PDB file of C-alpha atoms in Angstrom:
ATOM      1  CA  UNK A  22     130.855  97.293  78.636  1.00 78.00           C
ATOM      2  CA  UNK A  23     128.996  94.571  76.791  1.00 86.00           C
ATOM      3  CA  UNK A  24     126.169  97.035  76.197  1.00 91.00           C
ATOM      4  CA  UNK A  25     128.534  99.539  74.604  1.00 89.00           C
ATOM      5  CA  UNK A  26     130.095  96.887  72.402  1.00 90.00           C
ATOM      6  CA  UNK A  27     126.698  96.060  71.047  1.00 91.00           C
ATOM      7  CA  UNK A  28     125.963  99.729  70.478  1.00 92.00           C
ATOM      8  CA  UNK A  29     123.024  99.857  72.923  1.00 93.00           C
ATOM      9  CA  UNK A  30     121.940 103.209  74.326  1.00 93.00           C
ATOM     10  CA  UNK A  31     120.149 103.801  77.675  1.00 93.00           C
ATOM     11  CA  UNK A  32     116.762 103.685  75.936  1.00 94.00           C
ATOM     12  CA  UNK A  33     117.485 100.035  75.133  1.00 95.00           C
ATOM     13  CA  UNK A  34     116.855  99.184  78.757  1.00 95.00           C
ATOM     14  CA  UNK A  35     113.618 101.127  79.169  1.00 94.00           C
ATOM     15  CA  UNK A  36     110.435  99.156  78.861  1.00 90.00           C
ATOM     16  CA  UNK A  37     108.684 102.382  77.817  1.00 90.00           C
ATOM     17  CA  UNK A  38     110.663 102.641  74.549  1.00 93.00           C
ATOM     18  CA  UNK A  39     109.458 100.664  71.569  1.00 93.00           C
ATOM     19  CA  UNK A  40     111.739  98.567  69.400  1.00 90.00           C
ATOM     20  CA  UNK A  41     111.370 100.892  66.466  1.00 91.00           C
ATOM     21  CA  UNK A  42     112.783 103.702  68.610  1.00 93.00           C
ATOM     22  CA  UNK A  43     115.733 101.643  69.820  1.00 92.00           C
ATOM     23  CA  UNK A  44     114.197 100.069  72.850  1.00 95.00           C
ATOM     24  CA  UNK A  45     114.721  96.493  73.956  1.00 96.00           C
ATOM     25  CA  UNK A  46     111.358  95.720  75.486  1.00 96.00           C
ATOM     26  CA  UNK A  47     109.227  92.746  74.699  1.00 96.00           C
ATOM     27  CA  UNK A  48     106.849  93.933  71.995  1.00 96.00           C
ATOM     28  CA  UNK A  49     104.384  91.103  72.590  1.00 96.00           C
ATOM     29  CA  UNK A  50     103.428  92.644  75.959  1.00 95.00           C
ATOM     30  CA  UNK A  51     104.807  96.185  75.312  1.00 94.00           C
ATOM     31  CA  UNK A  52     107.162  95.849  78.238  1.00 94.00           C
ATOM     32  CA  UNK A  53     104.459  95.025  80.774  1.00 94.00           C
ATOM     33  CA  UNK A  54     105.416  91.454  81.414  1.00 94.00           C
ATOM     34  CA  UNK A  55     101.699  90.702  81.426  1.00 94.00           C
ATOM     35  CA  UNK A  56      98.994  90.346  78.843  1.00 95.00           C
ATOM     36  CA  UNK A  57      95.406  91.502  79.371  1.00 92.00           C
ATOM     37  CA  UNK A  58      92.558  89.156  78.628  1.00 92.00           C
ATOM     38  CA  UNK A  59      89.223  90.939  78.215  1.00 91.00           C
ATOM     39  CA  UNK A  60      86.432  89.167  80.106  1.00 88.00           C
ATOM     40  CA  UNK A  61      83.656  91.373  78.730  1.00 84.00           C
ATOM     41  CA  UNK A  62      81.155  91.546  81.663  1.00 86.00           C
ATOM     42  CA  UNK A  63      83.802  90.597  84.201  1.00 89.00           C
ATOM     43  CA  UNK A  64      87.011  92.392  85.316  1.00 90.00           C
ATOM     44  CA  UNK A  65      89.919  91.901  82.880  1.00 91.00           C
ATOM     45  CA  UNK A  66      92.415  89.152  83.721  1.00 94.00           C
ATOM     46  CA  UNK A  67      96.139  89.616  83.405  1.00 93.00           C
ATOM     47  CA  UNK A  68      98.387  86.614  82.658  1.00 96.00           C
ATOM     48  CA  UNK A  69     102.199  86.346  82.348  1.00 96.00           C
ATOM     49  CA  UNK A  70     103.517  87.060  78.851  1.00 96.00           C
ATOM     50  CA  UNK A  71     104.499  83.745  77.296  1.00 96.00           C
ATOM     51  CA  UNK A  72     107.060  85.447  74.959  1.00 96.00           C
ATOM     52  CA  UNK A  73     109.256  87.044  77.676  1.00 96.00           C
ATOM     53  CA  UNK A  74     108.061  84.940  80.659  1.00 96.00           C
ATOM     54  CA  UNK A  75     107.176  88.149  82.503  1.00 95.00           C
ATOM     55  CA  UNK A  76     110.669  89.629  82.155  1.00 96.00           C
ATOM     56  CA  UNK A  77     109.492  92.597  80.029  1.00 96.00           C
ATOM     57  CA  UNK A  78     112.502  92.583  77.681  1.00 97.00           C
ATOM     58  CA  UNK A  79     113.450  90.750  74.469  1.00 96.00           C
ATOM     59  CA  UNK A  80     116.115  88.046  74.342  1.00 96.00           C
ATOM     60  CA  UNK A  81     118.917  90.293  72.997  1.00 96.00           C
ATOM     61  CA  UNK A  82     118.467  92.798  75.838  1.00 96.00           C
ATOM     62  CA  UNK A  83     118.411  90.090  78.473  1.00 97.00           C
ATOM     63  CA  UNK A  84     121.714  88.766  77.226  1.00 96.00           C
ATOM     64  CA  UNK A  85     123.485  91.882  78.511  1.00 96.00           C
ATOM     65  CA  UNK A  86     124.617  91.207  82.095  1.00 95.00           C
ATOM     66  CA  UNK A  87     125.930  93.489  84.841  1.00 94.00           C
ATOM     67  CA  UNK A  88     127.568  91.610  87.697  1.00 94.00           C
ATOM     68  CA  UNK A  89     125.767  88.474  86.557  1.00 96.00           C
ATOM     69  CA  UNK A  90     122.310  90.011  86.350  1.00 97.00           C
ATOM     70  CA  UNK A  91     120.230  91.036  83.341  1.00 97.00           C
ATOM     71  CA  UNK A  92     118.154  94.203  83.431  1.00 96.00           C
ATOM     72  CA  UNK A  93     115.195  92.041  84.448  1.00 97.00           C
ATOM     73  CA  UNK A  94     117.231  90.608  87.335  1.00 97.00           C
ATOM     74  CA  UNK A  95     118.224  94.145  88.471  1.00 98.00           C
ATOM     75  CA  UNK A  96     114.628  95.324  88.423  1.00 97.00           C
ATOM     76  CA  UNK A  97     113.636  92.285  90.506  1.00 97.00           C
ATOM     77  CA  UNK A  98     115.994  93.351  93.299  1.00 98.00           C
ATOM     78  CA  UNK A  99     114.516  94.837  96.431  1.00 98.00           C
ATOM     79  CA  UNK A 100     115.819  98.222  97.540  1.00 98.00           C
ATOM     80  CA  UNK A 101     117.723  96.496 100.361  1.00 97.00           C
ATOM     81  CA  UNK A 102     119.321  94.102  97.792  1.00 98.00           C
ATOM     82  CA  UNK A 103     120.124  96.993  95.464  1.00 98.00           C
ATOM     83  CA  UNK A 104     122.069  98.774  98.258  1.00 98.00           C
ATOM     84  CA  UNK A 105     124.467  95.825  98.276  1.00 97.00           C
ATOM     85  CA  UNK A 106     124.413  95.230  94.561  1.00 98.00           C
ATOM     86  CA  UNK A 107     125.287  98.851  93.695  1.00 97.00           C
ATOM     87  CA  UNK A 108     127.687  99.515  96.521  1.00 96.00           C
ATOM     88  CA  UNK A 109     130.416 100.488  94.083  1.00 95.00           C
ATOM     89  CA  UNK A 110     128.159 102.757  92.013  1.00 95.00           C
ATOM     90  CA  UNK A 111     127.891 106.011  94.053  1.00 94.00           C
ATOM     91  CA  UNK A 112     125.159 107.784  92.062  1.00 92.00           C
ATOM     92  CA  UNK A 113     122.724 104.838  92.120  1.00 95.00           C
ATOM     93  CA  UNK A 114     123.725 103.919  95.647  1.00 96.00           C
ATOM     94  CA  UNK A 115     122.799 107.372  96.925  1.00 94.00           C
ATOM     95  CA  UNK A 116     119.199 107.088  95.675  1.00 94.00           C
ATOM     96  CA  UNK A 117     118.608 103.494  96.833  1.00 96.00           C
ATOM     97  CA  UNK A 118     120.013 104.414 100.237  1.00 95.00           C
ATOM     98  CA  UNK A 119     117.504 107.244 100.435  1.00 93.00           C
ATOM     99  CA  UNK A 120     114.659 104.794  99.593  1.00 95.00           C
ATOM    100  CA  UNK A 121     115.875 102.552 102.354  1.00 93.00           C
ATOM    101  CA  UNK A 122     116.063 105.504 104.745  1.00 89.00           C
ATOM    102  CA  UNK A 123     112.363 106.231 104.253  1.00 89.00           C
ATOM    103  CA  UNK A 124     111.417 102.654 105.063  1.00 88.00           C
ATOM    104  CA  UNK A 125     110.995 101.314 101.553  1.00 92.00           C
ATOM    105  CA  UNK A 126     113.725  98.631 101.613  1.00 94.00           C
ATOM    106  CA  UNK A 127     111.176  95.945 100.847  1.00 94.00           C
ATOM    107  CA  UNK A 128     109.856  97.214  97.512  1.00 96.00           C
ATOM    108  CA  UNK A 129     111.354  96.049  94.226  1.00 97.00           C
ATOM    109  CA  UNK A 130     113.101  98.386  91.850  1.00 97.00           C
ATOM    110  CA  UNK A 131     110.809  97.434  89.014  1.00 94.00           C
ATOM    111  CA  UNK A 132     107.578  97.463  91.029  1.00 94.00           C
ATOM    112  CA  UNK A 133     104.737  99.077  89.025  1.00 90.00           C
ATOM    113  CA  UNK A 134     103.701 102.422  90.477  1.00 91.00           C
ATOM    114  CA  UNK A 135     100.057 101.315  90.362  1.00 88.00           C
ATOM    115  CA  UNK A 136     100.759  98.775  93.084  1.00 91.00           C
ATOM    116  CA  UNK A 137     102.152 101.439  95.523  1.00 91.00           C
ATOM    117  CA  UNK A 138     100.049 102.818  98.364  1.00 87.00           C
ATOM    118  CA  UNK A 139      99.651 106.555  98.725  1.00 85.00           C
ATOM    119  CA  UNK A 140     102.085 106.605 101.573  1.00 84.00           C
ATOM    120  CA  UNK A 141     104.648 104.661  99.624  1.00 88.00           C
ATOM    121  CA  UNK A 142     104.351 107.043  96.680  1.00 91.00           C
ATOM    122  CA  UNK A 143     104.872 110.016  98.945  1.00 88.00           C
ATOM    123  CA  UNK A 144     107.992 108.453 100.497  1.00 89.00           C
ATOM    124  CA  UNK A 145     109.423 107.731  97.048  1.00 93.00           C
ATOM    125  CA  UNK A 146     109.077 111.445  96.289  1.00 90.00           C
ATOM    126  CA  UNK A 147     110.833 112.257  99.544  1.00 88.00           C
ATOM    127  CA  UNK A 148     113.664 109.911  98.708  1.00 91.00           C
ATOM    128  CA  UNK A 149     113.989 111.581  95.320  1.00 90.00           C
ATOM    129  CA  UNK A 150     114.380 114.969  96.961  1.00 84.00           C
ATOM    130  CA  UNK A 151     116.968 113.577  99.423  1.00 85.00           C
ATOM    131  CA  UNK A 152     118.933 112.026  96.589  1.00 85.00           C
ATOM    132  CA  UNK A 153     119.284 115.298  94.720  1.00 80.00           C
ATOM    133  CA  UNK A 154     122.052 116.440  97.025  1.00 61.00           C
ATOM    134  CA  UNK A 155     124.858 114.768  98.942  1.00 49.00           C
ATOM    135  CA  UNK A 156     126.481 115.213 102.272  1.00 45.00           C
ATOM    136  CA  UNK A 157     125.611 118.436 104.114  1.00 43.00           C
ATOM    137  CA  UNK A 158     123.690 119.676 101.073  1.00 49.00           C
ATOM    138  CA  UNK A 159     121.326 116.690 100.840  1.00 49.00           C
ATOM    139  CA  UNK A 160     117.810 118.034 100.231  1.00 47.00           C
ATOM    140  CA  UNK A 161     118.892 121.630 100.717  1.00 54.00           C
ATOM    141  CA  UNK A 162     116.452 123.130  98.252  1.00 65.00           C
ATOM    142  CA  UNK A 163     114.389 125.394 100.580  1.00 82.00           C
ATOM    143  CA  UNK A 164     111.233 123.719  99.349  1.00 87.00           C
ATOM    144  CA  UNK A 165     107.720 123.467 100.851  1.00 91.00           C
ATOM    145  CA  UNK A 166     106.648 119.836 101.138  1.00 90.00           C
ATOM    146  CA  UNK A 167     102.962 118.936 101.818  1.00 93.00           C
ATOM    147  CA  UNK A 168     102.564 115.340 102.976  1.00 92.00           C
ATOM    148  CA  UNK A 169      99.162 113.610 103.590  1.00 92.00           C
ATOM    149  CA  UNK A 170      99.505 110.852 106.243  1.00 90.00           C
ATOM    150  CA  UNK A 171     102.840 109.476 104.984  1.00 89.00           C
ATOM    151  CA  UNK A 172     102.916 106.905 107.859  1.00 89.00           C
ATOM    152  CA  UNK A 173      99.920 104.993 106.533  1.00 84.00           C
ATOM    153  CA  UNK A 174     100.647 101.252 106.802  1.00 81.00           C
ATOM    154  CA  UNK A 175     104.087 101.713 108.401  1.00 84.00           C
ATOM    155  CA  UNK A 176     105.557  99.635 111.149  1.00 85.00           C
ATOM    156  CA  UNK A 177     106.780 101.522 114.292  1.00 89.00           C
ATOM    157  CA  UNK A 178     110.420 101.132 113.227  1.00 88.00           C
ATOM    158  CA  UNK A 179     109.615 102.492 109.713  1.00 86.00           C
ATOM    159  CA  UNK A 180     107.813 105.448 111.288  1.00 90.00           C
ATOM    160  CA  UNK A 181     111.008 106.201 113.267  1.00 91.00           C
ATOM    161  CA  UNK A 182     113.028 106.124 110.012  1.00 89.00           C
ATOM    162  CA  UNK A 183     110.532 108.428 108.355  1.00 90.00           C
ATOM    163  CA  UNK A 184     110.645 110.964 111.168  1.00 94.00           C
ATOM    164  CA  UNK A 185     114.474 110.970 110.868  1.00 92.00           C
ATOM    165  CA  UNK A 186     114.144 111.711 107.147  1.00 91.00           C
ATOM    166  CA  UNK A 187     111.670 114.509 107.759  1.00 92.00           C
ATOM    167  CA  UNK A 188     114.026 116.034 110.322  1.00 92.00           C
ATOM    168  CA  UNK A 189     116.868 115.844 107.759  1.00 88.00           C
ATOM    169  CA  UNK A 190     114.765 117.802 105.293  1.00 89.00           C
ATOM    170  CA  UNK A 191     113.817 120.388 107.870  1.00 90.00           C
ATOM    171  CA  UNK A 192     117.389 120.777 109.098  1.00 89.00           C
ATOM    172  CA  UNK A 193     118.404 121.436 105.489  1.00 85.00           C
ATOM    173  CA  UNK A 194     116.168 124.510 105.428  1.00 88.00           C
ATOM    174  CA  UNK A 195     113.042 123.056 103.948  1.00 90.00           C
ATOM    175  CA  UNK A 196     109.494 123.483 105.289  1.00 93.00           C
ATOM    176  CA  UNK A 197     107.197 120.526 105.845  1.00 95.00           C
ATOM    177  CA  UNK A 198     103.464 120.589 106.310  1.00 97.00           C
ATOM    178  CA  UNK A 199     102.355 117.111 107.409  1.00 96.00           C
ATOM    179  CA  UNK A 200      98.736 115.983 107.800  1.00 96.00           C
ATOM    180  CA  UNK A 201      98.963 113.196 110.315  1.00 95.00           C
ATOM    181  CA  UNK A 202      97.216 111.238 113.096  1.00 94.00           C
ATOM    182  CA  UNK A 203     100.247 109.306 114.248  1.00 95.00           C
ATOM    183  CA  UNK A 204     101.319 110.642 117.618  1.00 96.00           C
ATOM    184  CA  UNK A 205     104.950 109.535 117.058  1.00 94.00           C
ATOM    185  CA  UNK A 206     105.056 112.081 114.215  1.00 96.00           C
ATOM    186  CA  UNK A 207     102.893 114.724 115.908  1.00 97.00           C
ATOM    187  CA  UNK A 208     105.105 114.906 119.008  1.00 96.00           C
ATOM    188  CA  UNK A 209     108.127 115.719 116.782  1.00 95.00           C
ATOM    189  CA  UNK A 210     106.563 118.722 115.066  1.00 96.00           C
ATOM    190  CA  UNK A 211     107.876 122.246 115.643  1.00 96.00           C
ATOM    191  CA  UNK A 212     104.284 123.631 115.448  1.00 97.00           C
ATOM    192  CA  UNK A 213     100.902 121.928 115.547  1.00 98.00           C
ATOM    193  CA  UNK A 214      97.478 122.944 114.254  1.00 97.00           C
ATOM    194  CA  UNK A 215      94.886 120.638 115.754  1.00 96.00           C
ATOM    195  CA  UNK A 216      91.614 120.583 113.822  1.00 94.00           C
ATOM    196  CA  UNK A 217      88.344 119.474 115.425  1.00 91.00           C
ATOM    197  CA  UNK A 218      86.715 119.185 117.786  1.00 89.00           C
ATOM    198  CA  UNK A 219      85.341 116.127 115.940  1.00 89.00           C
ATOM    199  CA  UNK A 220      85.878 114.487 112.574  1.00 86.00           C
ATOM    200  CA  UNK A 221      83.974 115.116 109.323  1.00 87.00           C
ATOM    201  CA  UNK A 222      81.161 117.667 109.584  1.00 88.00           C
ATOM    202  CA  UNK A 223      81.919 118.092 113.261  1.00 88.00           C
ATOM    203  CA  UNK A 224      85.423 119.354 112.626  1.00 88.00           C
ATOM    204  CA  UNK A 225      87.206 121.936 110.595  1.00 89.00           C
ATOM    205  CA  UNK A 226      87.926 124.357 113.454  1.00 93.00           C
ATOM    206  CA  UNK A 227      91.357 125.035 114.915  1.00 95.00           C
ATOM    207  CA  UNK A 228      90.939 123.890 118.548  1.00 95.00           C
ATOM    208  CA  UNK A 229      94.565 124.176 119.557  1.00 96.00           C
ATOM    209  CA  UNK A 230      97.847 125.412 118.145  1.00 97.00           C
ATOM    210  CA  UNK A 231     101.408 125.744 119.314  1.00 98.00           C
ATOM    211  CA  UNK A 232     104.275 123.432 120.153  1.00 97.00           C
ATOM    212  CA  UNK A 233     103.431 119.853 121.060  1.00 97.00           C
ATOM    213  CA  UNK A 234     103.988 120.777 124.760  1.00 97.00           C
ATOM    214  CA  UNK A 235     101.541 123.710 124.468  1.00 97.00           C
ATOM    215  CA  UNK A 236      98.887 121.707 122.597  1.00 97.00           C
ATOM    216  CA  UNK A 237      99.111 118.964 125.248  1.00 96.00           C
ATOM    217  CA  UNK A 238      97.831 121.488 127.825  1.00 95.00           C
ATOM    218  CA  UNK A 239      94.632 122.234 125.826  1.00 95.00           C
ATOM    219  CA  UNK A 240      91.320 121.246 127.433  1.00 92.00           C
ATOM    220  CA  UNK A 241      89.334 121.407 124.229  1.00 91.00           C
ATOM    221  CA  UNK A 242      91.528 119.086 122.112  1.00 93.00           C
ATOM    222  CA  UNK A 243      90.998 115.293 121.959  1.00 92.00           C
ATOM    223  CA  UNK A 244      94.556 115.001 120.599  1.00 94.00           C
ATOM    224  CA  UNK A 245      95.922 116.762 123.747  1.00 95.00           C
ATOM    225  CA  UNK A 246      94.759 113.989 126.069  1.00 93.00           C
ATOM    226  CA  UNK A 247      96.811 111.362 124.206  1.00 95.00           C
ATOM    227  CA  UNK A 248      99.712 113.678 123.357  1.00 96.00           C
ATOM    228  CA  UNK A 249     100.156 114.527 127.052  1.00 94.00           C
ATOM    229  CA  UNK A 250     100.748 110.831 127.919  1.00 92.00           C
ATOM    230  CA  UNK A 251     103.007 110.423 124.848  1.00 91.00           C
ATOM    231  CA  UNK A 252     105.211 113.325 125.898  1.00 93.00           C
ATOM    232  CA  UNK A 253     105.364 112.180 129.505  1.00 90.00           C
ATOM    233  CA  UNK A 254     106.455 108.717 128.414  1.00 84.00           C
ATOM    234  CA  UNK A 255     109.276 110.090 126.242  1.00 77.00           C
TER     235      UNK A 255
END
């Protein structure tokens, strides 16, 4: 409401839009919150912008509050915190819940993409796809997804959450091709292609294919030995 009274448009709250185009970012650091100091023969050093104190926006923009928080305060929320903060805003809530579902509840809304791991970036894309629909139609786009080791760096519980999300996408009619070494994911696949017999130059050959139960019976697959025990335990 306060934003509308001031005549601010959505671009006002984007740190990618310059002031001359109606943006409200801090021009001293161009919305980065940091300033780069060139060290010539050493790596550049980044220090907090003294103009905005790292908040990325100018004073006028930071004066606009939503539920007691400025745009900088909102971007500093974790995904878990945002789920509670936006509980009465269905559109935003749907997306942040999807981020939480893929095990990204710990990242901040304003976290720079350059600080994300490859696995985190892939899961953000998955969450985006999940958020496009709602209810029974969530993620129902009949799309082919190719994921390269999305479980990298994940805790066991987060792997479980990721598998649940992958199953949701598959149940909605999508196809997923996942390159993975994590047996908790491998055992849930509908169909496996096990490449080997070794890694690097010693691999590249399909040594086993089929359902997890079928691959577990292979005598030429290293994966089969471990998969057999995993399936027996579950």
